[in-house]
Coordinates of C-alpha atoms in Angstrom, one line a residue:
M1 CA -8.8 -11.0 -28.5
N2 CA -7.1 -8.9 -30.5
R3 CA -10.2 -6.1 -30.7
I4 CA -10.4 -6.1 -27.6
L5 CA -6.2 -5.4 -27.4
N6 CA -7.4 -2.8 -30.1
S7 CA -9.8 -1.3 -28.0
F8 CA -7.3 -0.7 -25.5
R9 CA -5.4 0.9 -27.9
Y10 CA -7.5 3.2 -29.2
L11 CA -8.9 4.9 -25.4
T12 CA -5.2 4.8 -24.3
R13 CA -4.2 7.3 -27.7
T14 CA -7.7 9.6 -26.5
S15 CA -7.2 9.5 -22.6
A16 CA -5.7 12.9 -22.9
K17 CA -9.2 13.8 -23.3
L18 CA -10.5 11.8 -20.9
N19 CA -7.6 13.0 -18.2
I20 CA -9.9 16.6 -18.0
M21 CA -13.3 15.0 -17.1
T22 CA -14.3 16.5 -13.8
F23 CA -13.6 15.4 -10.8
E24 CA -17.0 16.4 -9.4
N25 CA -17.8 13.1 -7.7
T26 CA -14.2 12.8 -5.9
V27 CA -15.4 10.9 -2.1
G28 CA -13.0 11.8 0.9
G29 CA -12.3 15.3 2.0
A30 CA -11.1 16.1 -1.0
S31 CA -12.4 18.8 -3.5
A32 CA -13.2 18.5 -7.3
N33 CA -9.7 18.7 -8.3
Y34 CA -8.0 16.7 -5.8
S35 CA -7.5 19.7 -3.6
T36 CA -5.9 19.6 -0.3
K37 CA -6.8 22.5 1.8
S38 CA -6.0 21.4 5.8
S39 CA -9.1 19.5 7.1
A40 CA -9.6 21.9 10.6
T41 CA -9.9 18.7 12.6
D42 CA -7.5 18.7 15.2
R43 CA -6.5 15.0 15.1
T44 CA -4.1 15.3 17.9
A45 CA -6.5 13.4 20.7
F46 CA -7.3 10.8 18.4
T47 CA -7.9 7.9 18.9
A48 CA -7.8 4.5 17.1
T49 CA -11.2 4.2 17.0
D50 CA -11.5 8.1 16.3
T51 CA -9.5 7.3 13.0
V52 CA -11.9 5.1 11.7
E53 CA -14.9 7.4 12.6
Y54 CA -13.2 9.9 11.0
I55 CA -12.7 7.8 7.3
W56 CA -15.6 6.1 7.8
K57 CA -17.6 9.3 7.5
G58 CA -15.5 11.1 5.4
L59 CA -15.5 8.4 2.3
G60 CA -19.4 8.6 2.7
L61 CA -20.4 5.3 4.5
P62 CA -23.3 4.0 6.8
E63 CA -22.6 5.4 10.2
E64 CA -24.9 2.9 12.1
A65 CA -22.2 0.5 10.9
L66 CA -19.5 2.1 13.0
R67 CA -21.8 0.3 16.4
S68 CA -19.8 -3.0 15.1
L69 CA -16.8 -2.0 16.0
H70 CA -15.3 -3.3 19.0
I71 CA -11.5 -2.6 19.9
E72 CA -10.0 -1.5 22.8
G73 CA -6.4 -1.7 24.3
N74 CA -4.1 1.7 25.3
E75 CA -0.3 0.0 24.2
L76 CA 1.6 2.6 22.9
G77 CA 2.9 0.2 20.3
L78 CA 6.3 0.4 18.8
P79 CA 9.5 2.3 20.7
S80 CA 9.0 5.5 18.5
S81 CA 7.3 9.4 19.1
F82 CA 4.8 8.7 16.3
K83 CA 1.7 6.8 17.4
I84 CA 2.5 3.7 15.5
A85 CA -0.3 1.8 17.3
D86 CA -3.4 3.9 16.7
L87 CA -2.7 3.9 13.0
A88 CA -2.2 0.1 13.1
Q89 CA -5.4 -0.7 15.1
A90 CA -7.3 2.3 13.3
T91 CA -5.9 0.8 9.2
I92 CA -6.6 -2.5 10.3
S93 CA -10.0 -2.2 11.8
L94 CA -11.3 0.2 8.7
S95 CA -10.6 -2.6 6.3
A96 CA -12.4 -5.8 8.3
L97 CA -14.9 -3.4 9.1
L98 CA -15.4 -3.1 5.4
A99 CA -15.4 -6.4 4.9
A100 CA -18.1 -6.8 7.2
Q101 CA -20.6 -4.5 5.7
I102 CA -19.6 -6.2 2.3
H103 CA -20.8 -9.3 4.1
A104 CA -23.8 -7.3 5.9
I105 CA -25.1 -6.5 2.2
R106 CA -24.7 -10.4 0.5
N107 CA -26.6 -11.5 3.5
S108 CA -29.1 -9.2 3.8
M109 CA -28.6 -8.9 7.4
S110 CA -27.0 -6.0 10.4
T111 CA -23.0 -5.6 10.1
P112 CA -21.2 -8.3 12.2
V113 CA -19.0 -7.8 14.8
V114 CA -15.9 -6.4 14.0
T115 CA -12.6 -7.2 16.5
V116 CA -9.1 -5.9 16.3
P117 CA -6.9 -6.3 18.6
R118 CA -4.2 -3.8 19.5
R119 CA -1.1 -5.5 20.3
H120 CA -2.2 -7.9 17.9
A121 CA -2.3 -5.1 15.3
V122 CA 1.0 -3.6 15.9
I123 CA 2.7 -7.1 15.8
E124 CA 1.1 -7.0 12.4
F125 CA 3.1 -4.2 11.1
K126 CA 6.1 -5.7 11.2
S127 CA 5.0 -9.2 9.8
E128 CA 7.7 -8.9 7.0
R129 CA 10.2 -9.4 9.8
L130 CA 8.7 -11.5 11.7
Y131 CA 8.2 -14.9 10.5
S132 CA 10.6 -18.0 10.0
F133 CA 11.4 -21.5 8.4
S134 CA 11.8 -24.4 10.4
G135 CA 16.3 -23.7 10.6
Q136 CA 16.2 -21.0 8.8
S137 CA 17.1 -17.6 9.8
L138 CA 15.7 -14.0 7.4
P139 CA 18.2 -12.6 5.3
D140 CA 18.7 -8.2 5.4
T141 CA 16.3 -6.7 2.2
W142 CA 18.8 -3.5 2.9
G143 CA 21.0 -3.1 -0.2
P144 CA 24.6 -2.7 0.6
L145 CA 24.7 1.1 0.4
S146 CA 21.0 1.0 1.4
G147 CA 21.0 4.2 4.3
L148 CA 21.9 7.3 5.2
H149 CA 24.7 9.2 4.1
K150 CA 27.0 12.5 4.6
S151 CA 26.6 14.7 1.9
L152 CA 28.1 18.6 0.7
D153 CA 25.0 20.7 3.4
G154 CA 23.5 17.6 5.2
Y155 CA 22.3 14.0 4.5
V156 CA 20.8 11.6 2.3
R157 CA 19.1 8.4 2.2
V158 CA 20.1 5.9 -0.6
H159 CA 17.5 2.9 -1.1
D160 CA 19.1 0.2 -3.9
S161 CA 17.4 -3.0 -2.5
F162 CA 17.0 -3.4 -6.5
A163 CA 19.7 -3.8 -8.6
N164 CA 18.6 -1.5 -10.9
H165 CA 18.5 1.1 -8.6
H166 CA 21.8 -0.3 -7.3
N167 CA 23.5 0.4 -10.3
G168 CA 21.7 3.2 -11.0
A169 CA 22.4 5.1 -7.9
T170 CA 27.0 4.1 -8.6
A171 CA 26.3 5.6 -12.4
L172 CA 24.9 8.7 -10.9
V173 CA 27.8 9.8 -8.7
G174 CA 30.3 7.8 -11.0
C175 CA 30.9 4.9 -9.3
S176 CA 31.2 1.3 -10.0
P177 CA 28.2 -1.3 -9.6
D178 CA 31.1 -3.1 -6.9
V179 CA 32.3 -0.4 -5.2
T180 CA 33.0 -0.3 -1.6
R181 CA 30.2 1.9 0.8
A182 CA 33.4 4.1 1.6
E183 CA 33.9 4.6 -2.2
F184 CA 30.2 5.3 -2.6
A185 CA 29.6 7.6 0.5
S186 CA 32.9 9.7 -0.5
K187 CA 31.3 10.2 -3.6
I188 CA 28.2 11.7 -2.1
A189 CA 29.9 13.9 0.2
S190 CA 30.8 16.3 -2.8
W191 CA 27.4 16.6 -3.7
R192 CA 24.6 18.9 -2.2
S193 CA 21.5 17.5 -0.8
V194 CA 18.5 18.4 -3.0
D195 CA 20.9 18.6 -6.4
L196 CA 21.5 14.9 -5.5
E197 CA 17.8 14.2 -4.4
S198 CA 16.8 16.0 -8.5
A199 CA 19.3 14.3 -10.6
A200 CA 18.1 10.3 -9.1
F201 CA 14.4 11.5 -9.7
E202 CA 15.6 12.4 -13.0
A203 CA 17.2 8.9 -13.7
N204 CA 14.6 6.9 -12.0
V205 CA 17.2 6.6 -8.8
V206 CA 15.5 6.8 -5.7
I207 CA 17.3 8.5 -2.8
S208 CA 16.2 11.1 -1.3
A209 CA 17.5 14.1 0.5
L210 CA 16.8 14.7 4.5
R211 CA 15.1 17.4 6.1
N212 CA 13.3 18.5 8.9
Y213 CA 9.6 19.4 8.9
S214 CA 10.0 23.3 8.2
E215 CA 12.3 22.9 5.4
W216 CA 9.2 19.9 4.3
D217 CA 6.0 22.4 4.4
A218 CA 7.9 25.1 2.3
L219 CA 8.3 22.0 -0.7
P220 CA 5.3 22.6 -2.9
Q221 CA 4.8 18.9 -2.8
A222 CA 4.0 19.1 0.4
R223 CA 1.0 21.7 -0.5
A224 CA -0.1 19.2 -3.2
I225 CA -0.8 16.5 -1.1
A226 CA -4.2 15.9 0.7
D227 CA -5.3 15.9 3.8
F228 CA -7.5 13.2 3.6
P229 CA -5.3 9.9 3.1
I230 CA -7.7 7.3 0.3
L231 CA -8.9 9.6 -2.0
L232 CA -12.2 7.9 -4.0
R233 CA -13.7 9.2 -7.2
K234 CA -16.7 7.6 -9.8
I235 CA -14.9 7.6 -13.2
G236 CA -17.7 6.0 -14.7
D237 CA -21.0 5.1 -15.4
A238 CA -21.8 1.8 -14.5
P239 CA -25.3 0.0 -12.9
I240 CA -25.8 -1.0 -9.2
G241 CA -25.1 -3.7 -7.9
L242 CA -21.8 -6.4 -6.4
P243 CA -20.3 -8.1 -8.6
Q244 CA -22.4 -11.3 -11.1
E245 CA -19.6 -13.5 -9.1
M246 CA -20.9 -12.5 -5.3
R247 CA -24.5 -11.9 -5.3
A248 CA -24.5 -15.4 -3.4
A249 CA -25.7 -15.5 0.1
N250 CA -24.1 -17.5 2.7
A251 CA -21.0 -17.1 1.6
D252 CA -17.6 -17.8 3.9
K253 CA -15.9 -15.1 3.3
S254 CA -16.6 -11.4 2.7
L255 CA -15.0 -11.4 -0.2
R256 CA -15.4 -14.6 -1.5
G257 CA -15.9 -14.2 -5.7
L258 CA -14.2 -10.5 -6.2
R259 CA -11.6 -10.8 -8.5
V260 CA -8.2 -8.7 -7.8
L261 CA -6.0 -8.2 -10.3
E262 CA -2.2 -7.0 -8.9
F263 CA 0.1 -5.1 -10.0
S264 CA 2.5 -4.7 -7.2
R265 CA 6.2 -4.6 -6.2
V266 CA 7.7 -4.4 -2.5
I267 CA 5.3 -3.6 0.5
A268 CA 2.4 -1.6 0.2
A269 CA 0.7 -2.5 -2.9
P270 CA 0.9 -6.4 -1.9
L271 CA -0.4 -5.3 1.9
S272 CA -3.9 -3.9 0.2
G273 CA -3.7 -7.4 -1.9
R274 CA -2.9 -10.3 1.0
T275 CA -6.0 -7.7 2.9
L276 CA -8.2 -8.4 0.3
A277 CA -7.5 -11.8 0.1
A278 CA -7.9 -12.5 3.6
H279 CA -11.3 -11.9 3.5
G280 CA -11.6 -14.4 0.8
A281 CA -11.1 -12.7 -2.8
D282 CA -9.7 -14.3 -5.3
V283 CA -6.2 -11.8 -5.7
L284 CA -3.4 -13.0 -9.2
W285 CA -0.4 -11.3 -7.8
V286 CA 0.7 -10.6 -11.5
T287 CA 4.6 -9.8 -11.6
S288 CA 7.2 -9.8 -14.5
P289 CA 9.7 -12.3 -15.5
N290 CA 12.3 -9.4 -17.2
L291 CA 12.2 -8.0 -13.1
P292 CA 13.9 -8.6 -9.8
D293 CA 11.8 -9.7 -6.6
L294 CA 12.8 -9.9 -2.9
P295 CA 11.9 -13.1 -1.5
V296 CA 12.3 -11.9 1.6
L297 CA 9.0 -10.1 1.8
D298 CA 7.4 -11.8 -0.9
R299 CA 7.1 -15.1 0.9
D300 CA 5.1 -13.3 4.1
L301 CA 2.9 -10.6 1.4
G302 CA 2.2 -13.8 -0.8
R303 CA 0.2 -15.3 1.8
G304 CA -3.5 -15.6 -0.1
K305 CA -2.4 -15.0 -3.6
R306 CA -2.0 -16.8 -6.6
T307 CA 0.8 -16.0 -8.7
V308 CA 1.3 -15.6 -12.0
H309 CA 4.7 -14.2 -14.5
L310 CA 3.5 -11.8 -17.1
D311 CA 5.8 -11.0 -19.7
L312 CA 4.5 -8.0 -21.3
L313 CA 7.2 -7.6 -23.7
A314 CA 6.1 -10.4 -25.5
E315 CA 2.6 -10.7 -27.5
E316 CA 1.3 -13.7 -25.6
G317 CA 1.8 -12.0 -22.1
R318 CA -0.1 -9.4 -23.1
E319 CA -2.5 -11.3 -24.9
D320 CA -2.6 -12.9 -21.5
L321 CA -3.3 -9.9 -19.5
T322 CA -5.7 -9.0 -21.5
R323 CA -8.1 -11.8 -21.0
L324 CA -7.4 -11.9 -17.2
V325 CA -8.3 -8.3 -17.4
E326 CA -11.3 -8.8 -19.1
D327 CA -12.7 -10.8 -16.2
A328 CA -11.3 -8.9 -13.1
H329 CA -13.5 -6.9 -10.5
V330 CA -10.4 -5.0 -9.2
V331 CA -7.2 -3.6 -10.7
I332 CA -4.4 -3.1 -7.6
Q333 CA -0.9 -1.2 -9.5
G334 CA 2.1 -0.2 -6.6
Y335 CA 4.2 0.4 -10.1
R336 CA 5.4 4.2 -10.9
P337 CA 2.5 6.4 -12.1
G338 CA 1.8 5.5 -15.3
S339 CA 3.2 2.5 -15.8
L340 CA 0.4 0.9 -16.4
A341 CA -2.1 3.8 -18.8
A342 CA 0.8 3.3 -20.9
R343 CA 0.2 -0.3 -21.5
G344 CA -4.0 1.2 -21.8
L345 CA -4.8 0.6 -18.5
S346 CA -5.3 3.7 -17.5
P347 CA -8.6 4.0 -15.1
E348 CA -10.3 6.1 -17.6
V349 CA -9.5 3.6 -20.1
L350 CA -10.7 0.9 -17.9
A351 CA -14.3 2.2 -16.9
Q352 CA -15.1 2.7 -20.4
R353 CA -14.3 -0.9 -21.8
F354 CA -16.2 -1.9 -19.1
S355 CA -19.5 0.4 -18.3
H356 CA -21.1 -2.1 -18.5
R357 CA -20.2 -4.5 -15.4
G358 CA -17.8 -1.2 -13.4
I359 CA -14.4 -1.6 -12.8
I360 CA -12.2 0.2 -9.2
C361 CA -8.8 0.8 -10.0
A362 CA -6.5 1.2 -7.2
N363 CA -3.7 3.1 -7.4
L364 CA -0.4 2.8 -4.4
S365 CA 2.1 6.0 -4.9
A366 CA 4.7 7.6 -3.0
Y367 CA 3.9 11.0 -2.9
G368 CA 0.3 11.2 -4.7
P369 CA -1.9 12.2 -7.8
S370 CA -1.0 15.8 -7.9
G371 CA 2.1 17.6 -7.3
P372 CA 5.4 18.1 -8.9
W373 CA 6.7 15.2 -7.1
S374 CA 3.3 12.2 -8.5
D375 CA 4.8 10.8 -11.3
K376 CA 8.2 9.8 -8.7
R377 CA 9.7 6.6 -7.5
G378 CA 9.8 6.3 -3.7
F379 CA 9.8 4.0 -0.7
D380 CA 8.3 4.1 3.2
S381 CA 12.0 4.8 4.2
L382 CA 13.0 7.6 1.4
V383 CA 9.0 9.6 2.5
Q384 CA 10.0 9.4 6.3
T385 CA 13.3 11.1 4.6
C386 CA 12.7 13.7 3.0
S387 CA 9.2 14.9 4.4
G388 CA 11.0 15.4 8.8
M389 CA 9.6 12.1 10.1
N390 CA 13.5 10.7 10.8
V391 CA 14.5 14.2 12.4
S392 CA 11.6 14.7 14.4
E393 CA 12.3 10.9 15.9
A394 CA 15.6 11.7 16.2
E395 CA 14.9 14.6 18.3
H396 CA 12.5 13.3 20.5
Y397 CA 15.0 10.6 20.9
G398 CA 17.5 12.8 21.9
A399 CA 20.4 11.3 20.9
G400 CA 22.1 13.6 19.2
E401 CA 21.6 11.2 15.4
P402 CA 20.9 13.6 12.0
A403 CA 18.1 10.6 11.1
R404 CA 16.1 8.4 13.0
P405 CA 13.9 5.7 11.0
M406 CA 10.6 4.3 12.4
P407 CA 10.9 1.0 14.4
C408 CA 8.7 -0.9 10.9
Q409 CA 7.9 0.3 7.6
A410 CA 4.4 2.4 9.6
L411 CA 3.7 4.4 5.7
D412 CA 3.9 0.6 3.3
H413 CA 1.0 -1.1 6.2
A414 CA -1.0 1.8 6.5
A415 CA -0.9 3.0 3.0
G416 CA -1.6 -0.9 2.2
Y417 CA -4.8 -1.1 4.5
F418 CA -5.9 2.4 3.3
L419 CA -5.8 1.0 -0.5
A420 CA -7.4 -2.5 0.5
S421 CA -10.4 0.0 2.5
G422 CA -10.6 2.2 -0.5
V423 CA -11.5 -0.9 -2.8
Q424 CA -14.1 -2.3 -0.5
A425 CA -15.6 1.2 -0.1
A426 CA -15.6 1.4 -3.5
L427 CA -17.5 -1.9 -3.8
Y428 CA -19.6 -0.8 -1.8
K429 CA -20.5 2.5 -3.3
Q430 CA -20.6 0.2 -6.6
A431 CA -23.7 -1.8 -5.0
T432 CA -25.4 0.7 -3.7
E433 CA -25.3 3.5 -6.3
G434 CA -23.3 1.8 -9.4
G435 CA -20.6 3.0 -11.6
S436 CA -16.7 2.7 -11.6
W437 CA -14.4 3.4 -9.7
E438 CA -10.7 5.2 -9.0
V439 CA -9.3 4.5 -5.4
N440 CA -6.0 6.9 -4.4
V441 CA -3.2 5.6 -2.0
S442 CA 0.1 7.5 -1.2
L443 CA 2.9 6.7 1.2
A444 CA 3.5 10.6 2.2
G445 CA -0.5 10.9 2.3
V446 CA 0.0 8.5 5.0
M447 CA 2.5 10.5 6.7
K448 CA 0.6 13.1 6.3
Y449 CA -2.4 11.3 8.8
L450 CA 0.0 9.7 10.9
R451 CA 2.0 13.1 11.6
S452 CA -1.8 14.7 11.8
L453 CA -2.2 12.5 15.2
G454 CA 0.9 13.9 17.3
Q455 CA 3.8 12.6 18.5
F456 CA 4.4 11.6 22.0
T457 CA 6.5 14.2 24.8
G458 CA 10.4 13.7 24.4
R459 CA 11.1 9.8 24.5
D460 CA 7.8 9.1 26.1
G461 CA 7.3 6.6 23.5
F462 CA 10.0 4.8 23.6
Q463 CA 9.8 2.4 26.5
S464 CA 7.1 0.4 24.4
Q465 CA 8.6 -2.9 23.1
D466 CA 10.0 -4.0 19.9
Y467 CA 9.5 -7.2 18.1
T468 CA 12.3 -8.4 16.7
C469 CA 11.8 -12.3 15.9
T470 CA 9.5 -14.7 15.9
A471 CA 10.0 -15.7 19.3
D472 CA 9.0 -12.3 20.4
V473 CA 5.3 -12.9 19.2
P474 CA 2.2 -14.0 21.3
P475 CA 2.0 -18.2 20.2
E476 CA -1.2 -16.9 19.8
Y477 CA -1.0 -14.4 17.6
L478 CA 1.6 -16.9 15.3
E479 CA 0.1 -19.5 12.7
T480 CA 2.5 -22.1 10.9
R481 CA 1.5 -23.8 7.8
S482 CA 2.8 -25.7 5.1
T483 CA 4.3 -23.3 1.9
G484 CA 6.2 -24.4 -1.0
F485 CA 9.4 -22.8 0.6
G486 CA 8.5 -25.6 3.8
E487 CA 6.6 -24.6 7.1
M488 CA 6.4 -21.9 8.2
T489 CA 5.1 -20.0 11.1
A490 CA 3.9 -16.2 10.4
V491 CA 2.2 -13.9 12.0
R492 CA -1.7 -14.1 11.5
H493 CA -4.1 -12.0 10.2
S494 CA -5.1 -9.5 13.7
A495 CA -8.5 -9.4 12.7
S496 CA -12.0 -11.2 13.5
I497 CA -15.4 -10.8 12.3
Q498 CA -18.2 -12.2 14.5
G499 CA -19.7 -15.4 12.3
V500 CA -17.6 -14.8 9.3
K501 CA -14.0 -17.2 8.7
V502 CA -11.3 -14.2 8.1
G503 CA -7.5 -16.1 7.2
W504 CA -5.0 -17.0 3.8
D505 CA -6.3 -20.1 2.2
I506 CA -3.7 -20.3 -0.1
M507 CA 0.3 -19.8 1.4
P508 CA 2.9 -18.8 -0.6
K509 CA 5.0 -20.7 -3.0
P510 CA 7.0 -19.2 -6.1
L511 CA 6.3 -16.5 -8.2
G512 CA 4.6 -17.7 -11.6
S513 CA 3.5 -21.0 -10.2
D514 CA -0.1 -20.9 -10.9
E515 CA -2.3 -21.1 -13.8
K516 CA -3.0 -17.9 -16.0
K517 CA -6.9 -18.1 -15.2
W518 CA -9.4 -16.8 -12.8
L519 CA -11.0 -19.7 -10.4

């Protein structure tokens, strides 16, 4: 155990040298240095099927498998100028088609048929808002200061759902933590928007300036974001083949035997683990007893997973982490970039450590692996704000609002399915080419892709039905199961694979409930 931990520490000290490795094996439309030169492809007329085909081919996956995708439907989706229905159906379909492709490899067969009903996919993009426990209502997940605030020259959006972000935001503007919203707003009113945003970045607080498209496009960070939403690159050599635990044929689920170690909070990264779990992966959701959680989100996004607490400030926690990593096939992280690398878990370190069998490292970030904001915190709502999406949405709606958020956390959800797809694409590459692989997906990358699909004219997109509670959801899209919190009615997974089970074996329970070991 100590020998393994020491090897991690040694490789961490040398990781600066490893970071100069070339990116010649990057897959997915980015050049050797994650170039962001825009594609010539006009995506404004893309259907959901077109998006799946575009990304599938961009990842270098076998094109004959695309014949197994059977999706249809023309519903607009949710009330928005953005093409959320196309994004929802495409990202869920992509993740399911990859699961079907892995199943085909395991069983030496053709890729089974995948179906994803469009309306069901749209509803699943709001799953964290559409579950219920008998006799209980869901509390609001937003903090008391969250939302749009007027600044000296425009507006900013504050995110304070976590106590550390709340306390950091109030301290930054010179208030006590128990400040009223009106008092907090009066402090913000004396700041220029970009000055407050910059100060928040430095203080590790999440506040974003409201911009329109032209203001966003002028930023170096906007130009640094890749045009392709899934960045996949080979980071080390390893033998060809699926993990040993996945080599048995006739598994009931596509990913049965895959071991996924997930470090995450909030929506996007947890949703990637939930998606892999729906296809049979053993997902261990690692959380810290030293960090706050968001129970409303956790109870939806914890479906399919086992959950363990690791205190990495204690020697026992670090030893548990080393032991779990030793037998993991996939490591997912959704913390601020660099957090796991500081603990000896950078992709390059892991690729060297597991060159005898290979490993997949999947990273979810706010702004991507390149550019001046690559190490900054961010959330879906803030990326919508800073990138021009909220301003454009308001302009299309035409009610004179300074900003209008999308009706769901579309960037979070799409990023989660893209990350799960990237993991499975890497698994396919391992099975056919060998190696260790890194996957990078960002909220800003999803934003760029969604924007590239174009928007509906005027208010046309706002005529769609919205879904605000379980009662709004057609019964055939729901399931009722026993959980660690009582009987839960929630949106079931919208993808199906012919002849293969899809869905969650494990229901939510209090964080830290499970043993720190693999099945």
